Amino acid sequence: MTKRTVFSGIQPTGSLHIGNYLGALRNWVDLQNDYDTIYCVVDMHATTVPYDPQELHQSRVLTAKLLMAVGVDPSRSLLYFQSQVPQHAELSWILGSMTPLGALNRMTQYKEKAERAGQMLGLYSYPVLMAADIMVHKAHAVPVGDDQTQHLELTRDLAERFNNRFGYTFPVPDQITPKRGARIMSLQDPTAKMSKSDDDPRGAVLLLDSADTIVKKFKSAVTDSEREVRYDREKKAGISNLLDIPSIHTSKPVADLVDEYVDAGYGDFKVAVAEAVVEGLAPIRNEYNALDDAEVSRIMARGALDARTRAEQEMADVRTKVGLGA
Ligand code: TYM
């Protein structure tokens, strides 16, 4: 039986954080066992907000290295830079003609980002390119954190619209989110998700942060004025976030952690969480340091070649169906 296809992408905007890891990357790695996995550093998405070209160029390789360091294995997964496979942009154009503006107007990520970056067409049509990323490989499932749910809904809608109009072509893809970790919150504002663009750098723990920095960030984590370590996402968002995070390393149930730390006091609890994270991230940092930039770039170039071949096969079919065939 042929394997089902999984696709996902990540933006190369600076270093990745533990939210990316818990919400998405751990699933990316696990899914390699049972699926045909395709993972993409979505560098074209990163140009939809103001950016520095040199920084972007460097961040691409850094991101690819980090993906390999967490366990994305290029001998089992197809891994490449989005901009090196032009079929993504081509399909995005075709899907754009089937995307109602109303759907784009509802996108909360657009509204948030446009406040900082301005109301630009690229940012506005970002979700269409994301749908094309997924559909150009006819993916069946997409591992992401829960901030991507709206984008996935649009993707499913576009797949259905296309199939209805031109005949069955695209699977309607499922979203895969972890039970815990689908939305890791900022350490500085537990009501907002942890984000690379957090104004306060202490809000996000980066995969390559030193042990010292990690401990400092957790010690400064915003919690509440009680003393009791207890899981309650609504009333105790900060502490609940800190209870979710140690799963980075242990698969201990939250209830066990609560038992362990219920009377410990927040100070000791925060240090214990920090230590679990430091330990959990150590192998990733070691793997990262062992990787060679030039070799990583070669792997990415090979990935792009294979991805172009695959995407071109799908696009030949799409072009024929929409009347743009040879
Ligand atoms: P990006 O680059 O912002 O994030 C990469 C992945 O990390 C997840 N994530 C989180 N999960 C839990 N808690 C958090 N605080 C957190 N922050 C980020 C994201 O949900 C994502 O899975 N639009 C996408 C990139 C993209 C894509 C695609 C994804 C472009 N094309 C096609 C899947 C399929 C994004 O900006 O992710």
PDB file of C-alpha atoms in Angstrom, residues 79-309:
ATOM      1  CA  LEU A  79      13.493  18.540   2.802  1.00  0.00           C
ATOM      2  CA  TYR A  80      13.964  21.712   0.759  1.00  0.00           C
ATOM      3  CA  PHE A  81      13.656  25.494   0.484  1.00  0.00           C
ATOM      4  CA  GLN A  82      10.275  26.612  -0.858  1.00  0.00           C
ATOM      5  CA  SER A  83      11.718  29.283  -3.190  1.00  0.00           C
ATOM      6  CA  GLN A  84      13.665  26.602  -5.063  1.00  0.00           C
ATOM      7  CA  VAL A  85      10.441  24.899  -6.171  1.00  0.00           C
ATOM      8  CA  PRO A  86       8.532  27.458  -8.279  1.00  0.00           C
ATOM      9  CA  GLN A  87       5.480  25.206  -8.605  1.00  0.00           C
ATOM     10  CA  HIS A  88       4.378  26.428  -5.155  1.00  0.00           C
ATOM     11  CA  ALA A  89       3.977  29.974  -6.490  1.00  0.00           C
ATOM     12  CA  GLU A  90       2.337  28.746  -9.690  1.00  0.00           C
ATOM     13  CA  LEU A  91      -0.342  26.786  -7.842  1.00  0.00           C
ATOM     14  CA  SER A  92      -0.826  29.705  -5.468  1.00  0.00           C
ATOM     15  CA  TRP A  93      -1.790  31.863  -8.444  1.00  0.00           C
ATOM     16  CA  ILE A  94      -4.336  29.334  -9.662  1.00  0.00           C
ATOM     17  CA  LEU A  95      -5.844  28.965  -6.180  1.00  0.00           C
ATOM     18  CA  GLY A  96      -5.943  32.749  -5.791  1.00  0.00           C
ATOM     19  CA  SER A  97      -8.635  32.882  -8.446  1.00  0.00           C
ATOM     20  CA  MET A  98     -10.776  30.596  -6.317  1.00  0.00           C
ATOM     21  CA  THR A  99     -10.254  32.325  -2.960  1.00  0.00           C
ATOM     22  CA  PRO A 100     -13.051  34.594  -1.723  1.00  0.00           C
ATOM     23  CA  LEU A 101     -11.734  37.788  -0.138  1.00  0.00           C
ATOM     24  CA  GLY A 102     -14.104  37.201   2.777  1.00  0.00           C
ATOM     25  CA  ALA A 103     -12.047  34.165   3.814  1.00  0.00           C
ATOM     26  CA  LEU A 104      -8.823  36.182   3.789  1.00  0.00           C
ATOM     27  CA  ASN A 105     -10.444  39.071   5.668  1.00  0.00           C
ATOM     28  CA  ARG A 106     -11.202  36.723   8.559  1.00  0.00           C
ATOM     29  CA  MET A 107      -7.585  35.604   9.066  1.00  0.00           C
ATOM     30  CA  THR A 108      -6.496  36.646  12.542  1.00  0.00           C
ATOM     31  CA  GLN A 109      -2.790  36.214  11.723  1.00  0.00           C
ATOM     32  CA  TYR A 110      -3.143  38.674   8.872  1.00  0.00           C
ATOM     33  CA  LYS A 111      -4.803  41.221  11.132  1.00  0.00           C
ATOM     34  CA  GLU A 112      -2.087  40.865  13.776  1.00  0.00           C
ATOM     35  CA  LYS A 113       0.803  40.989  11.348  1.00  0.00           C
ATOM     36  CA  ALA A 114      -0.630  43.786   9.197  1.00  0.00           C
ATOM     37  CA  GLU A 115      -0.673  46.007  12.259  1.00  0.00           C
ATOM     38  CA  ARG A 116       3.117  45.799  12.383  1.00  0.00           C
ATOM     39  CA  ALA A 117       4.006  45.172   8.741  1.00  0.00           C
ATOM     40  CA  GLY A 118       1.376  47.194   6.903  1.00  0.00           C
ATOM     41  CA  GLN A 119      -1.452  45.974   4.683  1.00  0.00           C
ATOM     42  CA  MET A 120       0.494  44.293   1.888  1.00  0.00           C
ATOM     43  CA  LEU A 121      -0.830  41.945  -0.800  1.00  0.00           C
ATOM     44  CA  GLY A 122       1.804  39.270  -0.076  1.00  0.00           C
ATOM     45  CA  LEU A 123       0.839  39.174   3.583  1.00  0.00           C
ATOM     46  CA  TYR A 124      -2.841  39.117   2.685  1.00  0.00           C
ATOM     47  CA  SER A 125      -2.491  36.237   0.238  1.00  0.00           C
ATOM     48  CA  TYR A 126      -0.067  34.329   2.503  1.00  0.00           C
ATOM     49  CA  PRO A 127      -2.726  31.705   3.372  1.00  0.00           C
ATOM     50  CA  VAL A 128      -3.231  30.953  -0.340  1.00  0.00           C
ATOM     51  CA  LEU A 129       0.481  30.263  -0.785  1.00  0.00           C
ATOM     52  CA  MET A 130       0.326  28.068   2.297  1.00  0.00           C
ATOM     53  CA  ALA A 131      -2.567  26.113   0.786  1.00  0.00           C
ATOM     54  CA  ALA A 132      -0.524  25.720  -2.397  1.00  0.00           C
ATOM     55  CA  ASP A 133       2.461  24.411  -0.386  1.00  0.00           C
ATOM     56  CA  ILE A 134       0.302  21.628   0.960  1.00  0.00           C
ATOM     57  CA  MET A 135      -1.699  20.918  -2.182  1.00  0.00           C
ATOM     58  CA  VAL A 136       1.201  20.924  -4.648  1.00  0.00           C
ATOM     59  CA  HIS A 137       2.233  17.644  -3.017  1.00  0.00           C
ATOM     60  CA  LYS A 138      -1.338  16.349  -2.662  1.00  0.00           C
ATOM     61  CA  ALA A 139      -0.691  15.992   1.062  1.00  0.00           C
ATOM     62  CA  HIS A 140      -3.171  14.090   3.233  1.00  0.00           C
ATOM     63  CA  ALA A 141      -2.095  15.469   6.597  1.00  0.00           C
ATOM     64  CA  VAL A 142      -0.310  18.523   7.994  1.00  0.00           C
ATOM     65  CA  PRO A 143       1.402  18.579  11.407  1.00  0.00           C
ATOM     66  CA  VAL A 144       1.189  22.113  12.856  1.00  0.00           C
ATOM     67  CA  GLY A 145       0.514  23.995  16.090  1.00  0.00           C
ATOM     68  CA  ASP A 146      -3.010  25.258  16.650  1.00  0.00           C
ATOM     69  CA  ASP A 147      -2.235  28.806  15.419  1.00  0.00           C
ATOM     70  CA  GLN A 148      -2.434  27.366  11.894  1.00  0.00           C
ATOM     71  CA  THR A 149      -5.993  26.059  12.203  1.00  0.00           C
ATOM     72  CA  GLN A 150      -7.607  28.883  10.213  1.00  0.00           C
ATOM     73  CA  HIS A 151      -5.058  28.468   7.427  1.00  0.00           C
ATOM     74  CA  LEU A 152      -5.736  24.745   7.312  1.00  0.00           C
ATOM     75  CA  GLU A 153      -9.472  25.386   7.091  1.00  0.00           C
ATOM     76  CA  LEU A 154      -8.905  27.562   4.048  1.00  0.00           C
ATOM     77  CA  THR A 155      -6.719  24.841   2.517  1.00  0.00           C
ATOM     78  CA  ARG A 156      -9.474  22.275   2.959  1.00  0.00           C
ATOM     79  CA  ASP A 157     -11.993  24.678   1.480  1.00  0.00           C
ATOM     80  CA  LEU A 158      -9.776  25.338  -1.554  1.00  0.00           C
ATOM     81  CA  ALA A 159      -9.179  21.625  -2.106  1.00  0.00           C
ATOM     82  CA  GLU A 160     -12.944  21.061  -2.114  1.00  0.00           C
ATOM     83  CA  ARG A 161     -13.629  24.009  -4.400  1.00  0.00           C
ATOM     84  CA  PHE A 162     -10.993  22.829  -6.866  1.00  0.00           C
ATOM     85  CA  ASN A 163     -12.279  19.247  -6.826  1.00  0.00           C
ATOM     86  CA  ASN A 164     -15.869  20.392  -7.355  1.00  0.00           C
ATOM     87  CA  ARG A 165     -14.953  22.644 -10.239  1.00  0.00           C
ATOM     88  CA  PHE A 166     -12.325  20.547 -12.063  1.00  0.00           C
ATOM     89  CA  GLY A 167     -12.850  16.966 -10.864  1.00  0.00           C
ATOM     90  CA  TYR A 168     -11.185  15.123  -8.001  1.00  0.00           C
ATOM     91  CA  THR A 169      -7.559  16.212  -7.755  1.00  0.00           C
ATOM     92  CA  PHE A 170      -6.593  17.072  -4.179  1.00  0.00           C
ATOM     93  CA  PRO A 171      -7.058  15.185  -0.904  1.00  0.00           C
ATOM     94  CA  VAL A 172      -8.752  17.349   1.734  1.00  0.00           C
ATOM     95  CA  PRO A 173      -5.910  17.399   4.259  1.00  0.00           C
ATOM     96  CA  ASP A 174      -6.221  16.671   7.993  1.00  0.00           C
ATOM     97  CA  GLN A 175      -4.550  18.792  10.616  1.00  0.00           C
ATOM     98  CA  ILE A 176      -2.327  16.941  13.073  1.00  0.00           C
ATOM     99  CA  THR A 177      -1.800  18.749  16.385  1.00  0.00           C
ATOM    100  CA  PRO A 178      -0.353  17.297  19.560  1.00  0.00           C
ATOM    101  CA  LYS A 179      -2.669  16.713  22.561  1.00  0.00           C
ATOM    102  CA  ARG A 180      -0.435  18.911  24.665  1.00  0.00           C
ATOM    103  CA  GLY A 181       1.903  21.597  23.322  1.00  0.00           C
ATOM    104  CA  ALA A 182      -0.308  22.705  20.427  1.00  0.00           C
ATOM    105  CA  ARG A 183      -0.093  26.258  21.789  1.00  0.00           C
ATOM    106  CA  ILE A 184       2.878  27.034  24.009  1.00  0.00           C
ATOM    107  CA  MET A 185       2.462  30.464  25.559  1.00  0.00           C
ATOM    108  CA  SER A 186       4.963  33.283  25.987  1.00  0.00           C
ATOM    109  CA  LEU A 187       6.853  33.150  29.288  1.00  0.00           C
ATOM    110  CA  GLN A 188       6.334  36.900  29.639  1.00  0.00           C
ATOM    111  CA  ASP A 189       2.657  36.952  28.711  1.00  0.00           C
ATOM    112  CA  PRO A 190       0.922  33.622  29.262  1.00  0.00           C
ATOM    113  CA  THR A 191      -2.160  34.878  27.419  1.00  0.00           C
ATOM    114  CA  ALA A 192      -0.187  35.220  24.138  1.00  0.00           C
ATOM    115  CA  LYS A 193       1.467  32.411  22.196  1.00  0.00           C
ATOM    116  CA  MET A 194       5.231  32.037  22.306  1.00  0.00           C
ATOM    117  CA  SER A 195       6.474  33.698  19.161  1.00  0.00           C
ATOM    118  CA  LYS A 196       9.696  34.477  17.318  1.00  0.00           C
ATOM    119  CA  SER A 197       8.553  38.067  16.987  1.00  0.00           C
ATOM    120  CA  ASP A 198       7.858  38.504  20.722  1.00  0.00           C
ATOM    121  CA  ASP A 199       8.830  42.045  21.735  1.00  0.00           C
ATOM    122  CA  ASP A 200      10.419  40.745  24.919  1.00  0.00           C
ATOM    123  CA  PRO A 201      13.128  38.160  24.063  1.00  0.00           C
ATOM    124  CA  ARG A 202      12.580  36.516  27.457  1.00  0.00           C
ATOM    125  CA  GLY A 203       9.160  35.352  26.253  1.00  0.00           C
ATOM    126  CA  ALA A 204      10.535  32.651  23.959  1.00  0.00           C
ATOM    127  CA  VAL A 205      13.021  29.891  24.808  1.00  0.00           C
ATOM    128  CA  LEU A 206      15.123  29.203  21.724  1.00  0.00           C
ATOM    129  CA  LEU A 207      16.351  25.728  20.847  1.00  0.00           C
ATOM    130  CA  LEU A 208      19.937  27.020  20.846  1.00  0.00           C
ATOM    131  CA  ASP A 209      19.758  29.118  24.043  1.00  0.00           C
ATOM    132  CA  SER A 210      22.543  28.385  26.540  1.00  0.00           C
ATOM    133  CA  ALA A 211      21.664  26.626  29.819  1.00  0.00           C
ATOM    134  CA  ASP A 212      22.206  29.923  31.647  1.00  0.00           C
ATOM    135  CA  THR A 213      19.843  31.838  29.405  1.00  0.00           C
ATOM    136  CA  ILE A 214      17.192  29.148  29.700  1.00  0.00           C
ATOM    137  CA  VAL A 215      17.315  29.220  33.499  1.00  0.00           C
ATOM    138  CA  LYS A 216      17.133  33.041  33.495  1.00  0.00           C
ATOM    139  CA  LYS A 217      14.154  33.042  31.137  1.00  0.00           C
ATOM    140  CA  PHE A 218      12.223  30.547  33.245  1.00  0.00           C
ATOM    141  CA  LYS A 219      13.056  32.358  36.485  1.00  0.00           C
ATOM    142  CA  SER A 220      11.571  35.538  35.009  1.00  0.00           C
ATOM    143  CA  ALA A 221       8.430  33.741  33.762  1.00  0.00           C
ATOM    144  CA  VAL A 222       5.216  35.563  34.624  1.00  0.00           C
ATOM    145  CA  THR A 223       2.900  33.440  36.802  1.00  0.00           C
ATOM    146  CA  ASP A 224       0.285  34.565  39.360  1.00  0.00           C
ATOM    147  CA  SER A 225       0.057  35.741  42.942  1.00  0.00           C
ATOM    148  CA  GLU A 226      -0.898  32.355  44.438  1.00  0.00           C
ATOM    149  CA  ARG A 227       1.554  29.743  45.666  1.00  0.00           C
ATOM    150  CA  GLU A 228      -0.023  26.533  44.468  1.00  0.00           C
ATOM    151  CA  VAL A 229       1.277  24.612  41.441  1.00  0.00           C
ATOM    152  CA  ARG A 230      -1.972  23.528  39.792  1.00  0.00           C
ATOM    153  CA  TYR A 231      -3.155  23.048  36.190  1.00  0.00           C
ATOM    154  CA  ASP A 232      -5.845  25.525  35.179  1.00  0.00           C
ATOM    155  CA  ARG A 233      -5.370  27.026  31.728  1.00  0.00           C
ATOM    156  CA  GLU A 234      -7.855  29.814  32.405  1.00  0.00           C
ATOM    157  CA  LYS A 235      -7.122  30.923  35.921  1.00  0.00           C
ATOM    158  CA  LYS A 236      -3.460  29.939  36.060  1.00  0.00           C
ATOM    159  CA  ALA A 237      -2.241  30.348  32.501  1.00  0.00           C
ATOM    160  CA  GLY A 238       1.423  30.902  33.433  1.00  0.00           C
ATOM    161  CA  ILE A 239       1.761  27.882  35.732  1.00  0.00           C
ATOM    162  CA  SER A 240      -0.231  25.670  33.341  1.00  0.00           C
ATOM    163  CA  ASN A 241       2.127  26.646  30.517  1.00  0.00           C
ATOM    164  CA  LEU A 242       5.094  25.721  32.705  1.00  0.00           C
ATOM    165  CA  LEU A 243       3.455  22.378  33.406  1.00  0.00           C
ATOM    166  CA  ASP A 244       2.973  21.708  29.696  1.00  0.00           C
ATOM    167  CA  ILE A 245       6.547  22.560  28.766  1.00  0.00           C
ATOM    168  CA  PRO A 246       8.517  19.841  30.608  1.00  0.00           C
ATOM    169  CA  SER A 247       6.931  17.334  28.278  1.00  0.00           C
ATOM    170  CA  ILE A 248       9.731  18.503  25.986  1.00  0.00           C
ATOM    171  CA  HIS A 249      11.854  15.946  27.668  1.00  0.00           C
ATOM    172  CA  THR A 250       9.786  13.695  29.923  1.00  0.00           C
ATOM    173  CA  SER A 251       6.512  12.191  28.944  1.00  0.00           C
ATOM    174  CA  LYS A 252       5.402  12.593  32.554  1.00  0.00           C
ATOM    175  CA  PRO A 253       1.697  13.337  32.884  1.00  0.00           C
ATOM    176  CA  VAL A 254       0.865  16.811  34.195  1.00  0.00           C
ATOM    177  CA  ALA A 255      -0.840  15.221  37.241  1.00  0.00           C
ATOM    178  CA  ASP A 256       2.470  13.645  38.305  1.00  0.00           C
ATOM    179  CA  LEU A 257       4.268  16.962  37.964  1.00  0.00           C
ATOM    180  CA  VAL A 258       1.574  18.666  40.010  1.00  0.00           C
ATOM    181  CA  ASP A 259       1.954  16.016  42.749  1.00  0.00           C
ATOM    182  CA  GLU A 260       5.671  16.542  42.728  1.00  0.00           C
ATOM    183  CA  TYR A 261       5.647  20.339  42.884  1.00  0.00           C
ATOM    184  CA  VAL A 262       2.323  21.256  44.472  1.00  0.00           C
ATOM    185  CA  ASP A 263       4.004  22.603  47.627  1.00  0.00           C
ATOM    186  CA  ALA A 264       7.404  23.413  46.187  1.00  0.00           C
ATOM    187  CA  GLY A 265       6.898  27.159  45.730  1.00  0.00           C
ATOM    188  CA  TYR A 266       7.038  28.785  42.305  1.00  0.00           C
ATOM    189  CA  GLY A 267      10.777  29.538  42.501  1.00  0.00           C
ATOM    190  CA  ASP A 268      11.823  25.911  42.849  1.00  0.00           C
ATOM    191  CA  PHE A 269       9.211  24.786  40.343  1.00  0.00           C
ATOM    192  CA  LYS A 270      10.520  27.189  37.699  1.00  0.00           C
ATOM    193  CA  VAL A 271      14.089  25.997  38.195  1.00  0.00           C
ATOM    194  CA  ALA A 272      12.980  22.360  37.903  1.00  0.00           C
ATOM    195  CA  VAL A 273      11.176  23.134  34.633  1.00  0.00           C
ATOM    196  CA  ALA A 274      14.230  25.001  33.329  1.00  0.00           C
ATOM    197  CA  GLU A 275      16.478  22.052  34.163  1.00  0.00           C
ATOM    198  CA  ALA A 276      14.200  19.608  32.353  1.00  0.00           C
ATOM    199  CA  VAL A 277      14.264  21.845  29.284  1.00  0.00           C
ATOM    200  CA  VAL A 278      18.049  22.307  29.388  1.00  0.00           C
ATOM    201  CA  GLU A 279      18.444  18.539  29.528  1.00  0.00           C
ATOM    202  CA  GLY A 280      15.879  17.999  26.782  1.00  0.00           C
ATOM    203  CA  LEU A 281      17.546  20.467  24.427  1.00  0.00           C
ATOM    204  CA  ALA A 282      21.150  19.339  24.992  1.00  0.00           C
ATOM    205  CA  PRO A 283      21.096  16.579  22.329  1.00  0.00           C
ATOM    206  CA  ILE A 284      19.616  19.014  19.796  1.00  0.00           C
ATOM    207  CA  ARG A 285      22.378  21.518  20.392  1.00  0.00           C
ATOM    208  CA  ASN A 286      25.032  18.784  20.089  1.00  0.00           C
ATOM    209  CA  GLU A 287      23.561  17.558  16.818  1.00  0.00           C
ATOM    210  CA  TYR A 288      23.372  21.122  15.545  1.00  0.00           C
ATOM    211  CA  ASN A 289      27.035  21.793  16.313  1.00  0.00           C
ATOM    212  CA  ALA A 290      28.081  18.615  14.550  1.00  0.00           C
ATOM    213  CA  LEU A 291      26.415  19.614  11.271  1.00  0.00           C
ATOM    214  CA  ASP A 292      28.396  21.210   8.471  1.00  0.00           C
ATOM    215  CA  ASP A 293      26.840  24.196   6.658  1.00  0.00           C
ATOM    216  CA  ALA A 294      28.172  23.237   3.229  1.00  0.00           C
ATOM    217  CA  GLU A 295      26.866  19.681   3.571  1.00  0.00           C
ATOM    218  CA  VAL A 296      23.471  20.973   4.709  1.00  0.00           C
ATOM    219  CA  SER A 297      23.305  23.269   1.658  1.00  0.00           C
ATOM    220  CA  ARG A 298      24.082  20.317  -0.614  1.00  0.00           C
ATOM    221  CA  ILE A 299      21.327  18.265   1.014  1.00  0.00           C
ATOM    222  CA  MET A 300      18.881  21.125   0.510  1.00  0.00           C
ATOM    223  CA  ALA A 301      19.835  21.466  -3.164  1.00  0.00           C
ATOM    224  CA  ARG A 302      19.239  17.749  -3.724  1.00  0.00           C
ATOM    225  CA  GLY A 303      15.923  18.030  -1.866  1.00  0.00           C
ATOM    226  CA  ALA A 304      14.832  20.876  -4.144  1.00  0.00           C
ATOM    227  CA  LEU A 305      15.645  18.828  -7.222  1.00  0.00           C
ATOM    228  CA  ASP A 306      13.475  15.923  -6.047  1.00  0.00           C
ATOM    229  CA  ALA A 307      10.717  18.245  -4.859  1.00  0.00           C
ATOM    230  CA  ARG A 308      10.633  19.996  -8.255  1.00  0.00           C
ATOM    231  CA  THR A 309      10.278  16.673 -10.027  1.00  0.00           C
TER     232      THR A 309
END
